[in-house]
Amino acid sequence: MSSYEFPFNERIRTYLRLEDLFVKMLHHIEIGHEINHHVALISMLQILDLIDRGDLKVDLLQELDRHKVQLSFLQTNPNIDHNALASTLSSLDRCATALRSDHQKLGQSLRENDWLMSVKQRTSIPGGVCEFDLPSYRHWLYLGIERRKQDFAHWLAKLMPMYESIRLILQLLRGSGQVLSLVAHHGAYQQQLSGHKPAQLLRIEIDHDECFPEVSANKYAINIRFQRLDFVQRPKGCEQDIPFKMIVCNFTGAGHN
């Protein structure tokens, strides 16, 4: 079963992009080869670019507080798993406390690292971190896996609370909404949206090796068109009926799967 996600607003779009970069970065850090650590460093610098826009910390803290308030209303519900609820509330508190403990702007310690900024400047040039352009970077790659992992741990120490907050918020969001089993007739599906709260995230699951969904969605309607790749020509629409599952996610404190 292949899964696809489509954000409805810029805030969720930013969260998904950061989650994707963190997952790839941490994966490459763990593998440890110098080429993997090069890819991890590039991902870290892309994270730095992404969080430089707007005040992400304030936004995350507001989200964590909003989720805490909404979940707190469930404490008197006898049908709720109170151990799971207490664990989630504790996680929300822990993430908010960690974010508030750093009074600097997110990523500020990295921006103040002259060496990292010199590498970042060269990464905008194709092939710009070759050893003849940046011998200090080549030297760092030669220092060995343990030293590089120590450096990553130091650089990421103040970014991990942000990542843990994003992971928790997205986990709660993904767990909301109802799973609908649908069919896209001749590869197309459309649904009008209604309700007091706008959708935040659309999830599509498809058990089909040949097609993938392209989505156009806003607060009024969802349009899905399944396509297939031709690797020689442009993507073409799937003309057959495609069964799929869809979840329109909007965390309200009482979502379910």
PDB file of C-alpha atoms in Angstrom:
ATOM      1  CA  MET A   1       0.000   0.000   0.000  1.00  0.00           C
ATOM      2  CA  SER A   2       1.541   3.307  -1.133  1.00  0.00           C
ATOM      3  CA  SER A   3       0.760   6.417   0.917  1.00  0.00           C
ATOM      4  CA  TYR A   4       0.697  10.041  -0.249  1.00  0.00           C
ATOM      5  CA  GLU A   5       0.119  13.217   1.755  1.00  0.00           C
ATOM      6  CA  PHE A   6      -0.998  16.647   0.569  1.00  0.00           C
ATOM      7  CA  PRO A   7      -1.101  19.722   2.853  1.00  0.00           C
ATOM      8  CA  PHE A   8      -3.948  22.224   2.709  1.00  0.00           C
ATOM      9  CA  ASN A   9      -1.994  25.195   4.073  1.00  0.00           C
ATOM     10  CA  GLU A  10       1.509  26.637   4.224  1.00  0.00           C
ATOM     11  CA  ARG A  11       2.025  25.755   7.888  1.00  0.00           C
ATOM     12  CA  ILE A  12       1.482  22.015   7.355  1.00  0.00           C
ATOM     13  CA  ARG A  13       3.498  22.217   4.134  1.00  0.00           C
ATOM     14  CA  THR A  14       6.454  23.572   6.114  1.00  0.00           C
ATOM     15  CA  TYR A  15       6.086  20.882   8.787  1.00  0.00           C
ATOM     16  CA  LEU A  16       6.088  18.116   6.159  1.00  0.00           C
ATOM     17  CA  ARG A  17       9.139  19.536   4.423  1.00  0.00           C
ATOM     18  CA  LEU A  18      11.052  19.785   7.683  1.00  0.00           C
ATOM     19  CA  GLU A  19      10.036  16.265   8.706  1.00  0.00           C
ATOM     20  CA  ASP A  20      11.239  14.937   5.347  1.00  0.00           C
ATOM     21  CA  LEU A  21      14.597  16.700   5.667  1.00  0.00           C
ATOM     22  CA  PHE A  22      15.107  15.510   9.246  1.00  0.00           C
ATOM     23  CA  VAL A  23      14.284  11.891   8.381  1.00  0.00           C
ATOM     24  CA  LYS A  24      16.772  11.889   5.511  1.00  0.00           C
ATOM     25  CA  MET A  25      19.436  13.718   7.516  1.00  0.00           C
ATOM     26  CA  LEU A  26      19.223  11.405  10.546  1.00  0.00           C
ATOM     27  CA  HIS A  27      19.265   8.359   8.273  1.00  0.00           C
ATOM     28  CA  HIS A  28      22.484   9.485   6.589  1.00  0.00           C
ATOM     29  CA  ILE A  29      24.094  10.471   9.892  1.00  0.00           C
ATOM     30  CA  GLU A  30      23.476   6.983  11.250  1.00  0.00           C
ATOM     31  CA  ILE A  31      24.986   5.242   8.203  1.00  0.00           C
ATOM     32  CA  GLY A  32      28.133   7.244   8.770  1.00  0.00           C
ATOM     33  CA  HIS A  33      30.058   7.033   5.494  1.00  0.00           C
ATOM     34  CA  GLU A  34      31.640  10.342   4.529  1.00  0.00           C
ATOM     35  CA  ILE A  35      29.358  10.615   1.488  1.00  0.00           C
ATOM     36  CA  ASN A  36      26.328  10.019   3.715  1.00  0.00           C
ATOM     37  CA  HIS A  37      27.579  12.682   6.107  1.00  0.00           C
ATOM     38  CA  HIS A  38      27.975  15.059   3.178  1.00  0.00           C
ATOM     39  CA  VAL A  39      24.314  14.463   2.250  1.00  0.00           C
ATOM     40  CA  ALA A  40      23.308  14.875   5.916  1.00  0.00           C
ATOM     41  CA  LEU A  41      25.121  18.208   6.144  1.00  0.00           C
ATOM     42  CA  ILE A  42      23.421  19.479   2.996  1.00  0.00           C
ATOM     43  CA  SER A  43      20.050  18.480   4.491  1.00  0.00           C
ATOM     44  CA  MET A  44      20.907  20.291   7.720  1.00  0.00           C
ATOM     45  CA  LEU A  45      21.732  23.467   5.797  1.00  0.00           C
ATOM     46  CA  GLN A  46      18.444  23.151   3.881  1.00  0.00           C
ATOM     47  CA  ILE A  47      16.644  22.903   7.229  1.00  0.00           C
ATOM     48  CA  LEU A  48      18.391  26.101   8.255  1.00  0.00           C
ATOM     49  CA  ASP A  49      17.118  27.843   5.125  1.00  0.00           C
ATOM     50  CA  LEU A  50      13.578  26.616   5.704  1.00  0.00           C
ATOM     51  CA  ILE A  51      13.322  27.727   9.338  1.00  0.00           C
ATOM     52  CA  ASP A  52      14.732  31.157   8.503  1.00  0.00           C
ATOM     53  CA  ARG A  53      11.340  32.219   7.156  1.00  0.00           C
ATOM     54  CA  GLY A  54       8.932  33.554   9.747  1.00  0.00           C
ATOM     55  CA  ASP A  55       8.853  32.736  13.453  1.00  0.00           C
ATOM     56  CA  LEU A  56       8.449  28.967  13.439  1.00  0.00           C
ATOM     57  CA  LYS A  57       9.071  28.633  17.182  1.00  0.00           C
ATOM     58  CA  VAL A  58       6.083  30.820  18.072  1.00  0.00           C
ATOM     59  CA  ASP A  59       3.917  28.884  15.627  1.00  0.00           C
ATOM     60  CA  LEU A  60       4.964  25.528  17.105  1.00  0.00           C
ATOM     61  CA  LEU A  61       4.360  26.681  20.666  1.00  0.00           C
ATOM     62  CA  GLN A  62       0.876  27.887  19.735  1.00  0.00           C
ATOM     63  CA  GLU A  63       0.135  24.534  18.094  1.00  0.00           C
ATOM     64  CA  LEU A  64       1.393  22.554  21.092  1.00  0.00           C
ATOM     65  CA  ASP A  65      -0.671  24.671  23.490  1.00  0.00           C
ATOM     66  CA  ARG A  66      -3.769  24.354  21.294  1.00  0.00           C
ATOM     67  CA  HIS A  67      -3.444  20.576  21.152  1.00  0.00           C
ATOM     68  CA  LYS A  68      -2.933  20.403  24.911  1.00  0.00           C
ATOM     69  CA  VAL A  69      -6.125  22.393  25.555  1.00  0.00           C
ATOM     70  CA  GLN A  70      -8.154  20.266  23.143  1.00  0.00           C
ATOM     71  CA  LEU A  71      -6.862  16.987  24.581  1.00  0.00           C
ATOM     72  CA  SER A  72      -7.417  18.148  28.152  1.00  0.00           C
ATOM     73  CA  PHE A  73     -11.167  18.216  27.464  1.00  0.00           C
ATOM     74  CA  LEU A  74     -11.020  14.435  26.950  1.00  0.00           C
ATOM     75  CA  GLN A  75      -9.807  13.677  30.479  1.00  0.00           C
ATOM     76  CA  THR A  76     -13.387  13.214  31.734  1.00  0.00           C
ATOM     77  CA  ASN A  77     -14.362  10.962  28.812  1.00  0.00           C
ATOM     78  CA  PRO A  78     -14.713   7.372  30.102  1.00  0.00           C
ATOM     79  CA  ASN A  79     -14.140   5.929  26.613  1.00  0.00           C
ATOM     80  CA  ILE A  80     -10.636   7.359  26.354  1.00  0.00           C
ATOM     81  CA  ASP A  81      -7.426   5.439  27.089  1.00  0.00           C
ATOM     82  CA  HIS A  82      -6.289   7.656  29.952  1.00  0.00           C
ATOM     83  CA  ASN A  83      -2.761   6.250  30.022  1.00  0.00           C
ATOM     84  CA  ALA A  84      -2.271   7.103  26.347  1.00  0.00           C
ATOM     85  CA  LEU A  85      -3.859  10.513  26.890  1.00  0.00           C
ATOM     86  CA  ALA A  86      -1.577  11.260  29.854  1.00  0.00           C
ATOM     87  CA  SER A  87       1.442  10.184  27.815  1.00  0.00           C
ATOM     88  CA  THR A  88       0.478  12.489  24.939  1.00  0.00           C
ATOM     89  CA  LEU A  89      -0.136  15.430  27.263  1.00  0.00           C
ATOM     90  CA  SER A  90       3.238  14.793  28.883  1.00  0.00           C
ATOM     91  CA  SER A  91       4.885  14.771  25.436  1.00  0.00           C
ATOM     92  CA  LEU A  92       3.223  18.068  24.557  1.00  0.00           C
ATOM     93  CA  ASP A  93       4.516  19.608  27.796  1.00  0.00           C
ATOM     94  CA  ARG A  94       8.016  18.230  27.226  1.00  0.00           C
ATOM     95  CA  CYS A  95       8.206  19.590  23.674  1.00  0.00           C
ATOM     96  CA  ALA A  96       6.932  23.022  24.704  1.00  0.00           C
ATOM     97  CA  THR A  97       9.369  23.217  27.633  1.00  0.00           C
ATOM     98  CA  ALA A  98      12.311  22.281  25.402  1.00  0.00           C
ATOM     99  CA  LEU A  99      11.379  24.921  22.830  1.00  0.00           C
ATOM    100  CA  ARG A 100      10.953  27.623  25.478  1.00  0.00           C
ATOM    101  CA  SER A 101      14.281  26.775  27.141  1.00  0.00           C
ATOM    102  CA  ASP A 102      16.201  28.129  24.138  1.00  0.00           C
ATOM    103  CA  HIS A 103      15.731  31.894  24.005  1.00  0.00           C
ATOM    104  CA  GLN A 104      17.477  32.253  20.660  1.00  0.00           C
ATOM    105  CA  LYS A 105      15.870  32.084  17.255  1.00  0.00           C
ATOM    106  CA  LEU A 106      15.736  28.532  15.900  1.00  0.00           C
ATOM    107  CA  GLY A 107      19.068  27.663  14.297  1.00  0.00           C
ATOM    108  CA  GLN A 108      20.820  30.806  15.517  1.00  0.00           C
ATOM    109  CA  SER A 109      23.809  28.890  16.912  1.00  0.00           C
ATOM    110  CA  LEU A 110      24.371  27.380  13.448  1.00  0.00           C
ATOM    111  CA  ARG A 111      24.129  30.774  11.769  1.00  0.00           C
ATOM    112  CA  GLU A 112      26.836  32.025  14.115  1.00  0.00           C
ATOM    113  CA  ASN A 113      29.179  29.195  13.083  1.00  0.00           C
ATOM    114  CA  ASP A 114      31.442  30.853  10.494  1.00  0.00           C
ATOM    115  CA  TRP A 115      32.734  27.546   9.140  1.00  0.00           C
ATOM    116  CA  LEU A 116      29.251  26.119   8.552  1.00  0.00           C
ATOM    117  CA  MET A 117      28.216  29.349   6.863  1.00  0.00           C
ATOM    118  CA  SER A 118      31.254  29.156   4.571  1.00  0.00           C
ATOM    119  CA  VAL A 119      30.196  25.644   3.562  1.00  0.00           C
ATOM    120  CA  LYS A 120      26.594  26.793   3.123  1.00  0.00           C
ATOM    121  CA  GLN A 121      27.707  29.579   0.817  1.00  0.00           C
ATOM    122  CA  ARG A 122      29.562  27.109  -1.411  1.00  0.00           C
ATOM    123  CA  THR A 123      26.674  24.622  -1.575  1.00  0.00           C
ATOM    124  CA  SER A 124      24.685  27.070  -3.713  1.00  0.00           C
ATOM    125  CA  ILE A 125      27.304  26.537  -6.454  1.00  0.00           C
ATOM    126  CA  PRO A 126      27.074  23.223  -8.378  1.00  0.00           C
ATOM    127  CA  GLY A 127      30.085  21.189  -7.234  1.00  0.00           C
ATOM    128  CA  GLY A 128      31.118  24.082  -5.008  1.00  0.00           C
ATOM    129  CA  VAL A 129      32.389  21.953  -2.112  1.00  0.00           C
ATOM    130  CA  CYS A 130      35.122  20.179  -4.049  1.00  0.00           C
ATOM    131  CA  GLU A 131      38.342  19.885  -2.078  1.00  0.00           C
ATOM    132  CA  PHE A 132      40.160  22.516  -4.153  1.00  0.00           C
ATOM    133  CA  ASP A 133      37.365  25.024  -3.395  1.00  0.00           C
ATOM    134  CA  LEU A 134      36.904  24.149   0.257  1.00  0.00           C
ATOM    135  CA  PRO A 135      39.832  22.133   1.662  1.00  0.00           C
ATOM    136  CA  SER A 136      38.593  22.600   5.246  1.00  0.00           C
ATOM    137  CA  TYR A 137      35.433  20.694   4.343  1.00  0.00           C
ATOM    138  CA  ARG A 138      37.453  17.846   2.834  1.00  0.00           C
ATOM    139  CA  HIS A 139      39.523  17.806   6.024  1.00  0.00           C
ATOM    140  CA  TRP A 140      36.345  17.509   8.131  1.00  0.00           C
ATOM    141  CA  LEU A 141      35.174  14.554   6.059  1.00  0.00           C
ATOM    142  CA  TYR A 142      38.535  12.849   6.707  1.00  0.00           C
ATOM    143  CA  LEU A 143      38.303  13.274  10.485  1.00  0.00           C
ATOM    144  CA  GLY A 144      36.441   9.981  10.913  1.00  0.00           C
ATOM    145  CA  ILE A 145      32.906   8.832  11.613  1.00  0.00           C
ATOM    146  CA  GLU A 146      32.918   9.333  15.393  1.00  0.00           C
ATOM    147  CA  ARG A 147      34.187  12.907  15.206  1.00  0.00           C
ATOM    148  CA  ARG A 148      31.642  13.792  12.525  1.00  0.00           C
ATOM    149  CA  LYS A 149      28.811  12.226  14.563  1.00  0.00           C
ATOM    150  CA  GLN A 150      29.925  14.261  17.591  1.00  0.00           C
ATOM    151  CA  ASP A 151      29.793  17.414  15.487  1.00  0.00           C
ATOM    152  CA  PHE A 152      26.317  16.576  14.220  1.00  0.00           C
ATOM    153  CA  ALA A 153      25.111  15.900  17.762  1.00  0.00           C
ATOM    154  CA  HIS A 154      26.448  19.309  18.837  1.00  0.00           C
ATOM    155  CA  TRP A 155      24.952  21.153  15.859  1.00  0.00           C
ATOM    156  CA  LEU A 156      21.547  19.495  16.136  1.00  0.00           C
ATOM    157  CA  ALA A 157      21.126  19.743  19.909  1.00  0.00           C
ATOM    158  CA  LYS A 158      19.012  22.895  19.654  1.00  0.00           C
ATOM    159  CA  LEU A 159      17.131  21.780  16.546  1.00  0.00           C
ATOM    160  CA  MET A 160      15.891  18.424  17.847  1.00  0.00           C
ATOM    161  CA  PRO A 161      13.177  19.960  20.119  1.00  0.00           C
ATOM    162  CA  MET A 162      11.739  21.557  16.983  1.00  0.00           C
ATOM    163  CA  TYR A 163      11.780  18.208  15.169  1.00  0.00           C
ATOM    164  CA  GLU A 164      10.186  16.375  18.114  1.00  0.00           C
ATOM    165  CA  SER A 165       7.456  19.034  18.246  1.00  0.00           C
ATOM    166  CA  ILE A 166       6.755  18.714  14.520  1.00  0.00           C
ATOM    167  CA  ARG A 167       6.686  14.915  14.762  1.00  0.00           C
ATOM    168  CA  LEU A 168       4.174  15.041  17.610  1.00  0.00           C
ATOM    169  CA  ILE A 169       1.921  17.582  15.897  1.00  0.00           C
ATOM    170  CA  LEU A 170       1.913  15.580  12.650  1.00  0.00           C
ATOM    171  CA  GLN A 171       1.311  12.343  14.558  1.00  0.00           C
ATOM    172  CA  LEU A 172      -1.800  13.833  16.153  1.00  0.00           C
ATOM    173  CA  LEU A 173      -2.944  15.247  12.829  1.00  0.00           C
ATOM    174  CA  ARG A 174      -2.422  11.962  10.966  1.00  0.00           C
ATOM    175  CA  GLY A 175      -4.397  10.140  13.636  1.00  0.00           C
ATOM    176  CA  SER A 176      -7.461  12.313  13.037  1.00  0.00           C
ATOM    177  CA  GLY A 177     -10.075  11.872  10.384  1.00  0.00           C
ATOM    178  CA  GLN A 178     -12.046   8.905   9.104  1.00  0.00           C
ATOM    179  CA  VAL A 179     -10.718   6.377   6.584  1.00  0.00           C
ATOM    180  CA  LEU A 180     -12.946   6.303   3.489  1.00  0.00           C
ATOM    181  CA  SER A 181     -12.762   3.515   0.894  1.00  0.00           C
ATOM    182  CA  LEU A 182     -13.441   5.116  -2.482  1.00  0.00           C
ATOM    183  CA  VAL A 183     -13.150   4.521  -6.218  1.00  0.00           C
ATOM    184  CA  ALA A 184     -11.793   6.997  -8.754  1.00  0.00           C
ATOM    185  CA  HIS A 185     -13.894   6.232 -11.832  1.00  0.00           C
ATOM    186  CA  HIS A 186     -11.767   6.416 -14.965  1.00  0.00           C
ATOM    187  CA  GLY A 187      -8.919   7.612 -12.746  1.00  0.00           C
ATOM    188  CA  ALA A 188     -10.638  10.757 -11.442  1.00  0.00           C
ATOM    189  CA  TYR A 189     -12.349  11.664  -8.166  1.00  0.00           C
ATOM    190  CA  GLN A 190     -13.884  14.876  -6.857  1.00  0.00           C
ATOM    191  CA  GLN A 191     -15.395  15.738  -3.494  1.00  0.00           C
ATOM    192  CA  GLN A 192     -16.903  18.929  -2.157  1.00  0.00           C
ATOM    193  CA  LEU A 193     -15.802  19.907   1.345  1.00  0.00           C
ATOM    194  CA  SER A 194     -18.017  21.282   4.058  1.00  0.00           C
ATOM    195  CA  GLY A 195     -17.793  21.788   7.778  1.00  0.00           C
ATOM    196  CA  HIS A 196     -16.864  24.420  10.296  1.00  0.00           C
ATOM    197  CA  LYS A 197     -13.169  23.544  10.441  1.00  0.00           C
ATOM    198  CA  PRO A 198     -11.029  23.569   7.284  1.00  0.00           C
ATOM    199  CA  ALA A 199      -9.057  20.439   6.455  1.00  0.00           C
ATOM    200  CA  GLN A 200      -5.324  20.531   7.142  1.00  0.00           C
ATOM    201  CA  LEU A 201      -3.950  17.371   5.546  1.00  0.00           C
ATOM    202  CA  LEU A 202      -5.134  14.896   2.932  1.00  0.00           C
ATOM    203  CA  ARG A 203      -3.849  11.316   3.037  1.00  0.00           C
ATOM    204  CA  ILE A 204      -4.294   8.905   0.133  1.00  0.00           C
ATOM    205  CA  GLU A 205      -3.455   5.203   0.217  1.00  0.00           C
ATOM    206  CA  ILE A 206      -3.416   3.158  -2.957  1.00  0.00           C
ATOM    207  CA  ASP A 207      -2.612  -0.492  -3.639  1.00  0.00           C
ATOM    208  CA  HIS A 208      -1.664  -0.020  -7.270  1.00  0.00           C
ATOM    209  CA  ASP A 209       1.787  -0.339  -8.801  1.00  0.00           C
ATOM    210  CA  GLU A 210       1.131   1.671 -11.945  1.00  0.00           C
ATOM    211  CA  CYS A 211      -0.638   4.835 -10.806  1.00  0.00           C
ATOM    212  CA  PHE A 212      -0.014   7.748  -8.463  1.00  0.00           C
ATOM    213  CA  PRO A 213      -2.350  10.593  -7.405  1.00  0.00           C
ATOM    214  CA  GLU A 214      -2.076  14.235  -8.389  1.00  0.00           C
ATOM    215  CA  VAL A 215      -4.165  16.424  -6.103  1.00  0.00           C
ATOM    216  CA  SER A 216      -5.668  19.877  -6.380  1.00  0.00           C
ATOM    217  CA  ALA A 217      -7.368  20.822  -3.132  1.00  0.00           C
ATOM    218  CA  ASN A 218      -8.569  23.827  -1.184  1.00  0.00           C
ATOM    219  CA  LYS A 219     -11.087  24.473   1.587  1.00  0.00           C
ATOM    220  CA  TYR A 220     -13.967  23.998  -0.859  1.00  0.00           C
ATOM    221  CA  ALA A 221     -13.130  20.874  -2.862  1.00  0.00           C
ATOM    222  CA  ILE A 222     -10.723  18.000  -3.465  1.00  0.00           C
ATOM    223  CA  ASN A 223      -9.833  16.948  -7.004  1.00  0.00           C
ATOM    224  CA  ILE A 224      -7.762  13.787  -7.506  1.00  0.00           C
ATOM    225  CA  ARG A 225      -6.453  12.543 -10.827  1.00  0.00           C
ATOM    226  CA  PHE A 226      -4.509   9.290 -10.960  1.00  0.00           C
ATOM    227  CA  GLN A 227      -1.593   9.259 -13.366  1.00  0.00           C
ATOM    228  CA  ARG A 228       0.935   6.756 -14.613  1.00  0.00           C
ATOM    229  CA  LEU A 229       4.537   7.342 -15.614  1.00  0.00           C
ATOM    230  CA  ASP A 230       5.708   6.638 -19.113  1.00  0.00           C
ATOM    231  CA  PHE A 231       9.437   7.482 -18.503  1.00  0.00           C
ATOM    232  CA  VAL A 232       9.689   8.445 -22.163  1.00  0.00           C
ATOM    233  CA  GLN A 233       6.727  10.766 -22.509  1.00  0.00           C
ATOM    234  CA  ARG A 234       4.886  12.941 -20.022  1.00  0.00           C
ATOM    235  CA  PRO A 235       2.685  11.363 -17.314  1.00  0.00           C
ATOM    236  CA  LYS A 236      -0.634  10.138 -18.670  1.00  0.00           C
ATOM    237  CA  GLY A 237      -3.962   9.767 -16.929  1.00  0.00           C
ATOM    238  CA  CYS A 238      -5.100   6.338 -15.768  1.00  0.00           C
ATOM    239  CA  GLU A 239      -8.350   5.520 -17.521  1.00  0.00           C
ATOM    240  CA  GLN A 240      -9.365   2.513 -15.425  1.00  0.00           C
ATOM    241  CA  ASP A 241     -11.271   2.622 -12.132  1.00  0.00           C
ATOM    242  CA  ILE A 242      -8.815   2.992  -9.223  1.00  0.00           C
ATOM    243  CA  PRO A 243      -9.826   1.898  -5.690  1.00  0.00           C
ATOM    244  CA  PHE A 244      -8.141   3.945  -2.971  1.00  0.00           C
ATOM    245  CA  LYS A 245      -8.464   5.083   0.621  1.00  0.00           C
ATOM    246  CA  MET A 246      -8.683   8.725   1.644  1.00  0.00           C
ATOM    247  CA  ILE A 247      -8.418  10.448   5.021  1.00  0.00           C
ATOM    248  CA  VAL A 248      -9.165  14.147   5.402  1.00  0.00           C
ATOM    249  CA  CYS A 249      -7.260  15.119   8.548  1.00  0.00           C
ATOM    250  CA  ASN A 250      -8.126  17.959  10.882  1.00  0.00           C
ATOM    251  CA  PHE A 251      -7.112  17.599  14.515  1.00  0.00           C
ATOM    252  CA  THR A 252      -9.926  18.523  16.877  1.00  0.00           C
ATOM    253  CA  GLY A 253      -8.919  16.507  19.921  1.00  0.00           C
ATOM    254  CA  ALA A 254     -11.367  13.715  19.108  1.00  0.00           C
ATOM    255  CA  GLY A 255     -10.151  12.316  15.816  1.00  0.00           C
ATOM    256  CA  HIS A 256     -10.082   8.600  15.089  1.00  0.00           C
ATOM    257  CA  ASN A 257      -8.746   6.136  12.533  1.00  0.00           C
TER     258      ASN A 257
END
